[in-house]
Short mmCIF file of C-alpha atoms in Angstrom, two decimals:
data_model
loop_
_atom_site.label_atom_id
_atom_site.label_comp_id
_atom_site.label_asym_id
_atom_site.label_seq_id
_atom_site.Cartn_x
_atom_site.Cartn_y
_atom_site.Cartn_z
CA MET A 1 126.51 70.62 139.24
CA LEU A 2 123.83 69.12 137.03
CA ASP A 3 121.17 71.07 138.91
CA LEU A 4 123.07 74.29 138.22
CA LEU A 5 123.04 73.56 134.51
CA LYS A 6 119.40 72.55 134.45
CA ILE A 7 117.94 76.07 134.45
CA PRO A 8 120.12 77.55 131.67
CA VAL A 9 119.71 74.45 129.52
CA TYR A 10 115.96 74.52 130.06
CA SER A 11 115.87 78.24 129.17
CA ILE A 12 117.83 77.65 125.96
CA GLN A 13 115.49 74.81 125.05
CA GLU A 14 112.38 76.92 125.69
CA PHE A 15 113.84 79.91 123.83
CA THR A 16 114.68 77.73 120.84
CA LEU A 17 111.19 76.24 120.82
CA LEU A 18 109.58 79.68 121.02
CA THR A 19 111.82 80.97 118.23
CA GLY A 20 110.97 77.97 116.07
CA ARG A 21 107.23 78.43 116.63
CA ALA A 22 107.44 82.17 115.98
CA TYR A 23 109.12 81.60 112.58
CA ARG A 24 106.85 78.71 111.68
CA ASN A 25 103.84 80.96 112.30
CA LEU A 26 105.04 83.19 109.46
CA PHE A 27 103.79 80.46 107.12
CA LEU A 28 100.69 79.39 109.06
CA ARG A 29 97.27 80.95 109.21
CA PRO A 30 95.72 82.91 110.80
CA HIS A 31 97.95 85.98 110.46
CA TYR A 32 97.25 88.86 112.77
CA TRP A 33 98.20 91.75 110.48
CA ASP A 34 96.28 94.27 112.61
CA ASP A 35 98.55 93.42 115.50
CA VAL A 36 101.62 93.76 113.27
CA VAL A 37 100.56 97.28 112.30
CA ILE A 38 99.77 98.23 115.91
CA GLN A 39 103.18 96.96 117.04
CA MET A 40 104.92 98.80 114.20
CA ASP A 41 103.25 101.96 115.40
CA ILE A 42 104.19 101.36 119.05
CA ILE A 43 107.75 100.23 118.37
CA GLY A 44 108.51 102.29 115.27
CA PHE A 45 106.69 105.56 115.55
CA GLY A 46 106.81 105.47 119.34
CA SER A 47 110.61 105.13 119.36
CA LEU A 48 111.15 107.84 116.75
CA PRO A 49 111.80 110.83 119.08
CA ILE A 50 114.36 109.02 121.23
CA VAL A 51 116.03 107.43 118.19
CA VAL A 52 116.33 110.84 116.49
CA LEU A 53 117.82 112.38 119.62
CA THR A 54 120.29 109.53 120.11
CA GLY A 55 121.28 109.57 116.45
CA PHE A 56 121.74 113.32 116.35
CA PHE A 57 123.98 113.53 119.39
CA SER A 58 126.04 110.48 118.52
CA GLY A 59 126.83 112.06 115.13
CA ALA A 60 127.54 115.42 116.74
CA VAL A 61 129.82 114.00 119.40
CA MET A 62 131.64 111.89 116.82
CA ALA A 63 132.46 115.03 114.82
CA LEU A 64 133.47 116.83 117.99
CA GLN A 65 135.82 114.04 119.09
CA MET A 66 137.37 113.77 115.66
CA SER A 67 137.82 117.51 115.17
CA ARG A 68 141.00 117.82 117.23
CA ALA A 69 142.58 114.58 116.03
CA LEU A 70 141.93 115.35 112.39
CA SER A 71 143.21 118.91 112.55
CA GLN A 72 146.49 117.59 114.08
CA TYR A 73 147.06 115.75 110.82
CA GLY A 74 145.58 118.51 108.69
CA ALA A 75 142.81 116.20 107.66
CA SER A 76 139.82 118.18 108.90
CA GLY A 77 138.19 117.77 105.50
CA GLN A 78 137.77 114.06 106.18
CA VAL A 79 135.38 114.58 109.09
CA GLY A 80 132.33 113.75 106.95
CA GLN A 81 133.86 110.45 105.92
CA ILE A 82 134.68 109.43 109.48
CA VAL A 83 131.28 110.37 110.83
CA ALA A 84 129.53 108.55 107.98
CA ILE A 85 131.46 105.32 108.34
CA ALA A 86 131.23 105.22 112.13
CA ILE A 87 127.56 106.03 112.15
CA VAL A 88 126.40 103.80 109.31
CA ARG A 89 128.49 100.76 110.17
CA GLU A 90 128.32 100.69 113.92
CA LEU A 91 126.94 103.56 115.99
CA GLY A 92 123.62 103.88 114.17
CA PRO A 93 122.64 100.19 114.30
CA VAL A 94 123.96 99.48 117.79
CA LEU A 95 122.78 102.64 119.54
CA THR A 96 119.36 102.55 117.89
CA SER A 97 118.97 98.89 118.78
CA LEU A 98 120.07 99.50 122.37
CA VAL A 99 117.57 102.32 122.71
CA VAL A 100 114.80 100.17 121.22
CA ALA A 101 115.87 97.24 123.44
CA GLY A 102 115.60 99.47 126.49
CA ARG A 103 112.26 100.78 125.41
CA ASN A 104 110.61 97.81 123.73
CA ALA A 105 112.20 94.59 125.01
CA SER A 106 111.11 95.89 128.43
CA GLY A 107 107.71 96.94 127.10
CA ILE A 108 107.08 93.59 125.46
CA ALA A 109 108.29 91.61 128.49
CA SER A 110 106.20 93.61 130.95
CA GLU A 111 103.08 93.49 128.77
CA LEU A 112 103.29 89.75 128.17
CA GLY A 113 104.45 89.15 131.75
CA SER A 114 101.41 90.96 133.15
CA MET A 115 99.18 88.98 130.82
CA LYS A 116 100.84 85.77 132.00
CA VAL A 117 100.43 86.42 135.71
CA THR A 118 96.80 87.50 135.31
CA GLU A 119 96.02 84.31 133.33
CA GLN A 120 95.28 86.28 130.16
CA ILE A 121 97.68 84.06 128.19
CA ASP A 122 95.81 80.97 129.42
CA ALA A 123 92.51 82.69 128.60
CA MET A 124 93.78 83.40 125.11
CA ARG A 125 94.58 79.72 124.59
CA ALA A 126 91.26 78.70 126.11
CA LEU A 127 89.46 81.02 123.70
CA GLY A 128 91.05 79.53 120.62
CA THR A 129 94.09 81.72 119.96
CA ASP A 130 97.69 80.58 119.89
CA PRO A 131 99.60 83.22 121.91
CA THR A 132 102.73 82.73 119.79
CA LYS A 133 100.69 83.63 116.69
CA LYS A 134 98.79 86.50 118.25
CA LEU A 135 101.53 87.98 120.44
CA VAL A 136 105.00 86.77 119.46
CA THR A 137 105.01 86.65 115.65
CA PRO A 138 103.46 90.13 115.16
CA ARG A 139 106.09 91.63 117.48
CA LEU A 140 108.83 89.71 115.68
CA ILE A 141 107.74 90.98 112.26
CA ALA A 142 107.13 94.53 113.49
CA THR A 143 110.48 94.91 115.23
CA ALA A 144 112.46 93.30 112.41
CA VAL A 145 110.85 95.66 109.88
CA VAL A 146 110.93 98.93 111.80
CA LEU A 147 114.38 98.69 113.36
CA PRO A 148 116.27 99.00 110.02
CA LEU A 149 114.00 101.94 109.14
CA LEU A 150 114.66 103.60 112.48
CA THR A 151 118.38 102.99 111.99
CA ALA A 152 118.27 104.63 108.55
CA ILE A 153 116.64 107.68 110.13
CA ALA A 154 119.14 107.68 113.00
CA ASP A 155 122.02 107.45 110.49
CA PHE A 156 120.75 110.43 108.53
CA VAL A 157 120.09 112.53 111.63
CA GLY A 158 123.52 111.54 112.96
CA MET A 159 125.17 112.84 109.80
CA VAL A 160 123.22 116.06 110.17
CA GLY A 161 124.46 116.26 113.78
CA GLY A 162 128.01 115.77 112.56
CA TRP A 163 127.50 118.44 109.89
CA ILE A 164 126.26 120.99 112.46
CA VAL A 165 129.40 120.48 114.55
CA ALA A 166 131.82 120.29 111.62
CA VAL A 167 130.49 123.09 109.45
CA PRO A 168 128.53 125.87 111.20
CA MET A 169 130.07 125.31 114.65
CA LEU A 170 133.76 124.50 114.17
CA HIS A 171 134.24 125.43 110.50
CA LEU A 172 136.34 122.31 109.93
CA THR A 173 135.24 121.99 106.34
CA THR A 174 132.65 123.24 103.89
CA GLY A 175 129.14 121.82 103.69
CA SER A 176 129.57 120.44 100.21
CA GLN A 177 132.86 118.77 101.08
CA TYR A 178 131.34 117.27 104.23
CA TRP A 179 128.47 115.71 102.32
CA SER A 180 130.45 114.63 99.26
CA SER A 181 133.22 112.99 101.33
CA SER A 182 130.69 111.17 103.47
CA TRP A 183 128.73 110.05 100.40
CA ARG A 184 131.83 108.84 98.56
CA SER A 185 133.16 106.93 101.57
CA LEU A 186 130.11 104.68 101.88
CA GLU A 187 130.01 101.39 99.99
CA TYR A 188 127.23 98.86 99.51
CA ASN A 189 128.99 96.68 102.04
CA ASP A 190 128.55 99.43 104.66
CA LEU A 191 124.88 99.81 103.90
CA ALA A 192 124.36 96.06 103.94
CA GLN A 193 125.86 95.66 107.39
CA GLY A 194 124.33 98.91 108.60
CA LEU A 195 120.82 97.71 107.77
CA GLY A 196 121.39 93.96 108.19
CA LYS A 197 122.45 94.39 111.81
CA PRO A 198 119.27 96.12 113.00
CA PHE A 199 117.23 93.50 111.12
CA VAL A 200 118.88 90.77 113.20
CA PHE A 201 118.85 92.84 116.41
CA GLY A 202 115.14 93.56 115.90
CA MET A 203 114.38 89.86 115.89
CA VAL A 204 116.54 89.36 118.99
CA ILE A 205 114.80 92.19 120.86
CA ALA A 206 111.31 90.88 120.05
CA LEU A 207 112.10 87.24 120.80
CA VAL A 208 113.96 87.96 124.04
CA GLY A 209 111.19 90.31 125.21
CA CYS A 210 108.49 87.77 124.38
CA PHE A 211 110.44 84.89 125.90
CA TYR A 212 110.95 86.57 129.27
CA GLY A 213 107.39 87.86 129.24
CA LEU A 214 105.90 84.42 128.62
CA GLN A 215 108.20 82.81 131.21
CA THR A 216 107.06 85.19 133.95
CA THR A 217 106.01 83.66 137.24
CA GLY A 218 105.51 85.15 140.67
CA GLY A 219 103.15 88.09 140.34
CA THR A 220 104.14 91.72 139.91
CA GLN A 221 107.63 91.10 141.28
CA GLY A 222 108.04 88.48 138.58
CA VAL A 223 107.00 91.01 135.93
CA GLY A 224 109.69 93.41 137.17
CA ARG A 225 112.28 90.64 137.07
CA ALA A 226 111.27 89.57 133.56
CA THR A 227 111.49 93.16 132.32
CA THR A 228 114.99 93.68 133.68
CA GLN A 229 116.22 90.35 132.34
CA ALA A 230 114.79 91.06 128.91
CA VAL A 231 116.63 94.39 128.61
CA VAL A 232 119.91 93.03 129.95
CA VAL A 233 119.89 89.90 127.80
CA ALA A 234 118.78 91.73 124.64
CA SER A 235 121.48 94.39 125.11
CA VAL A 236 124.22 91.83 125.70
CA TRP A 237 123.13 89.90 122.60
CA ILE A 238 123.30 93.09 120.54
CA PHE A 239 126.93 93.63 121.56
CA VAL A 240 127.86 89.99 120.98
CA LEU A 241 126.12 89.76 117.62
CA THR A 242 127.46 93.05 116.30
CA PHE A 243 130.94 91.63 116.77
CA PHE A 244 130.17 88.48 114.80
CA ILE A 245 128.27 90.25 112.05
CA THR A 246 131.08 92.79 111.66
CA ARG A 247 133.55 89.92 111.53
CA ILE A 248 131.62 88.44 108.60
CA PHE A 249 131.51 91.74 106.72
CA VAL A 250 135.16 92.58 107.39
CA ASN A 251 136.15 89.26 105.82
CA MET A 252 134.00 89.83 102.76
CA MET B 1 83.50 51.37 128.29
CA ALA B 2 80.53 49.15 128.84
CA ASP B 3 78.49 51.54 130.97
CA HIS B 4 75.22 53.16 129.99
CA GLY B 5 73.65 56.54 130.54
CA PRO B 6 74.42 59.87 128.87
CA GLU B 7 77.65 60.18 126.96
CA SER B 8 80.82 61.13 128.78
CA VAL B 9 81.83 64.77 128.42
CA LEU B 10 84.95 64.82 130.53
CA ARG B 11 86.79 61.80 131.83
CA PHE B 12 90.02 61.69 133.80
CA GLU B 13 91.82 58.37 133.95
CA ARG B 14 94.55 58.14 136.60
CA VAL B 15 95.77 61.65 135.85
CA VAL B 16 98.98 62.80 137.51
CA VAL B 17 100.31 66.36 137.20
CA THR B 18 103.58 67.43 138.79
CA PHE B 19 105.20 70.85 139.07
CA ASP B 20 108.95 70.79 139.72
CA GLU B 21 108.67 67.20 140.90
CA ASN B 22 105.88 68.06 143.38
CA PRO B 23 102.68 66.19 142.58
CA VAL B 24 99.77 68.61 142.22
CA LEU B 25 97.22 66.07 141.00
CA ARG B 26 97.67 62.49 142.19
CA ASP B 27 96.00 59.69 140.33
CA ILE B 28 92.72 61.49 139.65
CA SER B 29 89.96 59.50 137.94
CA PHE B 30 86.37 60.58 137.37
CA ASN B 31 83.78 60.60 134.64
CA MET B 32 81.49 63.54 134.00
CA ARG B 33 78.44 62.94 131.85
CA ARG B 34 76.36 65.20 129.67
CA GLY B 35 73.91 67.33 131.62
CA GLU B 36 75.76 66.87 134.87
CA THR B 37 76.76 69.57 137.33
CA ARG B 38 79.96 68.80 139.15
CA ILE B 39 81.03 70.73 142.20
CA ILE B 40 84.74 70.45 142.96
CA LEU B 41 85.51 71.44 146.52
CA GLY B 42 88.91 71.75 148.12
CA ALA B 43 91.15 73.99 150.18
CA ALA B 44 93.51 76.47 148.52
CA GLY B 45 96.36 74.61 146.85
CA SER B 46 94.49 71.32 146.64
CA GLY B 47 94.78 71.23 142.85
CA LYS B 48 91.31 72.45 141.84
CA THR B 49 92.48 75.05 139.32
CA VAL B 50 95.11 72.67 137.93
CA LEU B 51 92.36 70.11 137.41
CA LEU B 52 90.31 72.54 135.30
CA LYS B 53 93.36 73.67 133.34
CA THR B 54 94.23 70.04 132.67
CA ALA B 55 90.67 69.48 131.42
CA LEU B 56 91.19 72.39 129.00
CA GLY B 57 94.57 71.12 127.85
CA LEU B 58 96.35 74.20 129.20
CA ILE B 59 98.38 71.86 131.40
CA ARG B 60 99.43 68.46 130.06
CA PRO B 61 99.31 65.53 132.51
CA ASP B 62 102.56 63.74 133.34
CA SER B 63 100.69 60.46 133.19
CA GLY B 64 97.13 59.28 132.77
CA ARG B 65 94.56 60.19 130.14
CA VAL B 66 92.03 62.97 129.73
CA TRP B 67 89.01 62.22 127.55
CA VAL B 68 87.00 65.21 126.37
CA PHE B 69 83.76 64.58 124.47
CA GLU B 70 84.85 60.93 124.30
CA GLU B 71 88.08 61.82 122.51
CA ASP B 72 91.36 60.79 124.05
CA SER B 73 93.34 64.02 124.18
CA SER B 74 96.62 62.47 125.38
CA ASP B 75 98.50 62.91 122.12
CA PHE B 76 96.65 66.01 120.94
CA SER B 77 98.67 68.84 119.44
CA GLU B 78 97.88 72.43 120.46
CA HIS B 79 96.06 72.78 117.13
CA GLN B 80 93.80 69.82 117.92
CA TRP B 81 93.17 71.21 121.38
CA MET B 82 92.12 74.54 119.85
CA LYS B 83 89.33 72.76 118.01
CA LEU B 84 88.25 70.91 121.14
CA ARG B 85 88.29 74.09 123.23
CA ARG B 86 85.69 75.65 120.94
CA ARG B 87 83.22 73.36 122.66
CA MET B 88 84.34 74.38 126.13
CA GLY B 89 83.86 77.62 128.05
CA MET B 90 86.03 78.65 130.97
CA LEU B 91 85.67 81.32 133.60
CA PHE B 92 89.09 81.98 135.09
CA GLN B 93 89.65 82.66 138.77
CA GLU B 94 90.25 86.39 138.46
CA SER B 95 88.18 86.54 135.26
CA ALA B 96 91.36 86.96 133.14
CA LEU B 97 89.71 89.60 130.95
CA PHE B 98 91.98 91.17 128.35
CA ASP B 99 92.62 94.48 130.05
CA SER B 100 93.59 96.36 126.91
CA LEU B 101 90.31 95.46 125.18
CA THR B 102 86.85 96.88 125.86
CA ILE B 103 84.11 94.74 127.35
CA GLU B 104 82.54 94.39 123.91
CA GLU B 105 85.86 93.25 122.39
CA ASN B 106 86.43 90.85 125.28
CA VAL B 107 83.06 89.18 124.87
CA ALA B 108 83.35 89.14 121.06
CA TYR B 109 86.82 87.55 121.26
CA PRO B 110 85.72 83.88 121.18
CA LEU B 111 83.22 84.63 118.40
CA LEU B 112 85.93 86.20 116.26
CA ASN B 113 88.73 83.77 117.05
CA GLN B 114 87.09 80.36 117.17
CA GLY B 115 86.59 79.06 113.67
CA ALA B 116 85.03 81.21 110.94
CA PRO B 117 83.88 84.54 112.39
CA PRO B 118 80.22 85.48 111.89
CA PRO B 119 79.32 88.74 110.08
CA PRO B 120 80.17 91.89 112.13
CA GLY B 121 76.54 92.88 112.72
CA GLU B 122 75.80 89.45 114.11
CA VAL B 123 78.77 89.63 116.47
CA ARG B 124 77.53 92.92 117.90
CA SER B 125 73.98 91.66 118.45
CA ARG B 126 75.23 88.42 120.02
CA VAL B 127 77.51 90.36 122.38
CA GLU B 128 74.64 92.65 123.36
CA GLU B 129 72.39 89.65 123.91
CA ILE B 130 74.86 87.86 126.15
CA LEU B 131 75.69 91.02 128.11
CA THR B 132 71.97 91.48 128.69
CA PHE B 133 71.93 87.89 129.99
CA VAL B 134 74.50 88.86 132.64
CA GLU B 135 72.76 92.25 133.12
CA LEU B 136 75.71 94.34 131.96
CA GLU B 137 74.38 95.63 128.64
CA HIS B 138 75.45 99.20 129.49
CA THR B 139 79.16 98.39 129.75
CA LEU B 140 80.01 97.70 126.08
CA GLU B 141 82.50 100.53 125.66
CA LYS B 142 84.08 100.28 129.10
CA PHE B 143 87.42 98.68 129.95
CA PRO B 144 87.72 95.87 132.54
CA SER B 145 89.57 98.18 134.97
CA GLU B 146 86.49 100.42 135.10
CA LEU B 147 84.29 97.62 136.46
CA SER B 148 83.93 96.21 139.96
CA GLY B 149 85.15 92.69 140.81
CA GLY B 150 81.65 91.22 140.59
CA MET B 151 80.96 92.90 137.26
CA ARG B 152 84.26 91.61 135.85
CA ARG B 153 83.27 88.12 136.95
CA ARG B 154 79.97 88.54 135.08
CA VAL B 155 81.80 89.69 131.94
CA GLY B 156 84.05 86.63 132.37
CA ILE B 157 80.94 84.45 132.43
CA ALA B 158 79.56 86.23 129.35
CA ARG B 159 82.82 85.58 127.50
CA ALA B 160 82.82 81.92 128.56
CA ILE B 161 79.26 81.24 127.39
CA VAL B 162 78.95 83.53 124.35
CA THR B 163 79.53 80.64 121.94
CA ASP B 164 77.05 78.37 123.81
CA PRO B 165 79.63 75.68 124.59
CA PRO B 166 78.20 72.35 125.76
CA LEU B 167 80.77 72.11 128.58
CA ILE B 168 81.47 75.07 130.87
CA LEU B 169 84.16 75.18 133.55
CA TYR B 170 84.00 77.79 136.29
CA ASP B 171 87.10 78.41 138.41
CA SER B 172 86.10 79.85 141.79
CA PRO B 173 83.28 82.04 140.44
CA THR B 174 82.52 83.47 143.88
CA ALA B 175 86.04 83.83 145.32
CA GLY B 176 86.67 87.19 146.92
CA LEU B 177 83.12 88.46 146.43
CA ASP B 178 80.62 89.61 149.05
CA PRO B 179 77.74 87.17 149.75
CA ILE B 180 75.19 89.18 147.75
CA THR B 181 77.35 89.45 144.64
CA ALA B 182 78.42 85.81 145.05
CA ASN B 183 74.77 84.80 145.04
CA THR B 184 74.09 86.82 141.88
CA ILE B 185 76.99 85.08 140.18
CA MET B 186 75.78 81.62 141.19
CA GLU B 187 72.28 82.46 139.97
CA LEU B 188 73.79 83.32 136.58
CA VAL B 189 75.70 80.04 136.53
CA ALA B 190 72.51 78.10 137.30
CA LYS B 191 70.55 80.13 134.74
CA GLU B 192 73.06 79.31 132.02
CA ARG B 193 73.06 75.65 133.01
CA ASP B 194 69.29 75.35 132.97
CA THR B 195 68.49 77.43 129.89
CA LYS B 196 71.16 75.83 127.69
CA SER B 197 71.39 72.38 129.36
CA ALA B 198 75.13 72.91 129.61
CA THR B 199 77.30 70.42 131.43
CA THR B 200 78.89 72.43 134.21
CA ALA B 201 81.94 71.99 136.42
CA ILE B 202 82.41 74.45 139.25
CA VAL B 203 85.51 74.72 141.36
CA THR B 204 84.82 76.40 144.68
CA HIS B 205 85.67 76.35 148.34
CA ARG B 206 82.11 77.33 149.35
CA PHE B 207 79.71 74.46 149.99
CA GLN B 208 76.73 76.80 149.61
CA ASP B 209 77.63 77.34 145.93
CA GLY B 210 77.24 73.62 145.37
CA GLU B 211 74.11 73.47 147.46
CA LEU B 212 72.53 76.21 145.35
CA MET B 213 73.38 74.37 142.16
CA ALA B 214 72.05 71.07 143.54
CA LYS B 215 68.84 72.34 145.09
CA PHE B 216 67.72 75.09 142.76
CA SER B 217 66.99 75.35 139.09
CA TYR B 218 66.16 78.33 136.89
CA ASN B 219 62.55 78.76 135.85
CA PRO B 220 62.41 80.71 132.58
CA GLY B 221 58.71 81.44 133.21
CA SER B 222 59.24 83.35 136.44
CA GLY B 223 62.82 84.35 135.61
CA LYS B 224 63.95 83.15 139.03
CA LEU B 225 65.69 80.24 140.69
CA GLU B 226 63.26 77.84 142.28
CA PRO B 227 63.85 74.86 144.58
CA VAL B 228 64.04 71.56 142.76
CA LEU B 229 61.42 69.09 143.88
CA ARG B 230 62.96 65.92 145.22
CA ASN B 231 60.42 63.50 143.84
CA GLY B 232 62.64 61.12 142.00
CA THR B 233 62.45 63.04 138.74
CA ASP B 234 65.11 65.49 139.81
CA PRO B 235 66.20 67.26 136.61
CA VAL B 236 69.35 68.53 138.26
CA ASN B 237 72.08 65.96 138.41
CA THR B 238 74.76 67.27 140.75
CA VAL B 239 77.87 65.41 141.82
CA PHE B 240 80.28 66.66 144.48
CA MET B 241 84.00 66.01 144.49
CA VAL B 242 86.48 66.92 147.21
CA LEU B 243 90.20 67.34 146.55
CA LYS B 244 92.84 67.21 149.25
CA GLU B 245 96.46 67.96 148.37
CA GLY B 246 95.91 66.76 144.82
CA GLU B 247 94.02 63.62 145.76
CA LEU B 248 90.38 62.90 145.11
CA VAL B 249 89.10 62.06 148.59
CA PHE B 250 85.36 62.15 147.94
CA GLU B 251 82.96 61.75 145.02
CA GLY B 252 79.22 61.48 145.50
CA THR B 253 75.89 63.23 145.94
CA GLN B 254 75.15 66.06 148.33
CA ALA B 255 73.48 63.69 150.79
CA GLU B 256 76.55 61.45 150.80
CA LEU B 257 78.78 64.49 151.28
CA GLU B 258 76.73 65.67 154.24
CA GLN B 259 76.94 62.22 155.82
CA SER B 260 80.67 61.84 155.32
CA ARG B 261 82.63 61.21 158.51
CA ASP B 262 85.96 62.15 157.01
CA PRO B 263 87.16 65.16 159.05
CA TYR B 264 88.53 66.99 155.98
CA VAL B 265 85.44 66.39 153.82
CA SER B 266 82.97 67.28 156.56
CA LYS B 267 84.72 70.63 157.09
CA PHE B 268 83.29 71.82 153.79
CA VAL B 269 79.73 71.00 154.82
CA LYS B 270 79.85 72.84 158.16
CA HIS B 271 79.21 76.48 157.48
#
């Protein structure tokens, strides 16, 4: 029984230590700002097409699903409000983060995992660089900064998607009513949770990706395993955390 | 310690390393002095690489002490180790070059990341100089994947010695190479040792690598390796060590190694 618990407890301990070091590095020199910018480009700009596509269709499908229900109650005019709230509070942050987790938690884990199994991490330490400073902290900063930005873009594109379905396609409402109802329905609370969530998820994605990458053992097969675990664990954490963060905001 | 002779560069004192409760290094003690060449022989899995990584502080011993440049590193933090590692060079088994960086960036890496970086122009000229030393001056812009195994090993050597560290550790420099390339690599290792008087530890499973280091030295005049005269003023001070399943089973000179009657030890001499 104790042996069964040993591995998860050890993993939690190592993850906590890595997280602690990654945050401590924010205040310690040297800072690798070049790497932060490179990672922002890879994670942020690189994820843009898929985030735009996901955002657009989630907004469009939301409007489509709501169209019938709303017209039953003669409330078709409210479609903008429903799309805005659903997208900004939940769908935008969670779907964008899931897409970035699939794309970047795996990317980070496989990159660091390959470096680990080819002794590049050891070489880095031998050559005077702390891998948590050079590899982990830049990814942590980059993901935490770009994910809220990506979410904001996804939210906007999602509302446009909803508008295309609601106005030109199904004529549920007028353009001005769609935009004004969606604008009026949003409160600061919605924006705070809509951008706070991806900030937290971004950190989770980077840390989980780095953790599984740096824990990799067992050659190329190990890299594959680390990649899969990183995506699965990061995705599950996104779902768990969105519940708790929403719970906090609902109570506020 | 009350002994005399050159200062100690690397000293292991009853070092034990275990992985998942399996001992990988068992009670290893030795003392390596400045100017010495140490050949560490052993079969695969005998703990040779772990020994080098322990010397570099990449692996922490479960018990025992590691002294580097006469400093007890037992309670060193990673930050303290970083400072110590600036005086050590390491060639990793498969070279461990950063595959997303060019050869120039790989070789410049220790210059830029160990202490205060020199001016950019100086970095470039130093990288060119050291790549000329390993005869790869034409590969600056290439990536490691574009080079052959032997060339990668040479870049690995260039990266290990670019800062002129007084202690250089080579992990299996000739593993997986053809005899001609292996010889070129060993000539480079000897050249670096003899031109910079670097203390050198070489992990290998090939006795002839050790023999070359013990019997030959680099002559800067002729630019070649030449046999060392055995007239009592032997400038090359080579010690052989044999590891077996994590235990140090032999430590001594080449002559003592050749005379050993231990069946495991003598296997390395027969070739």
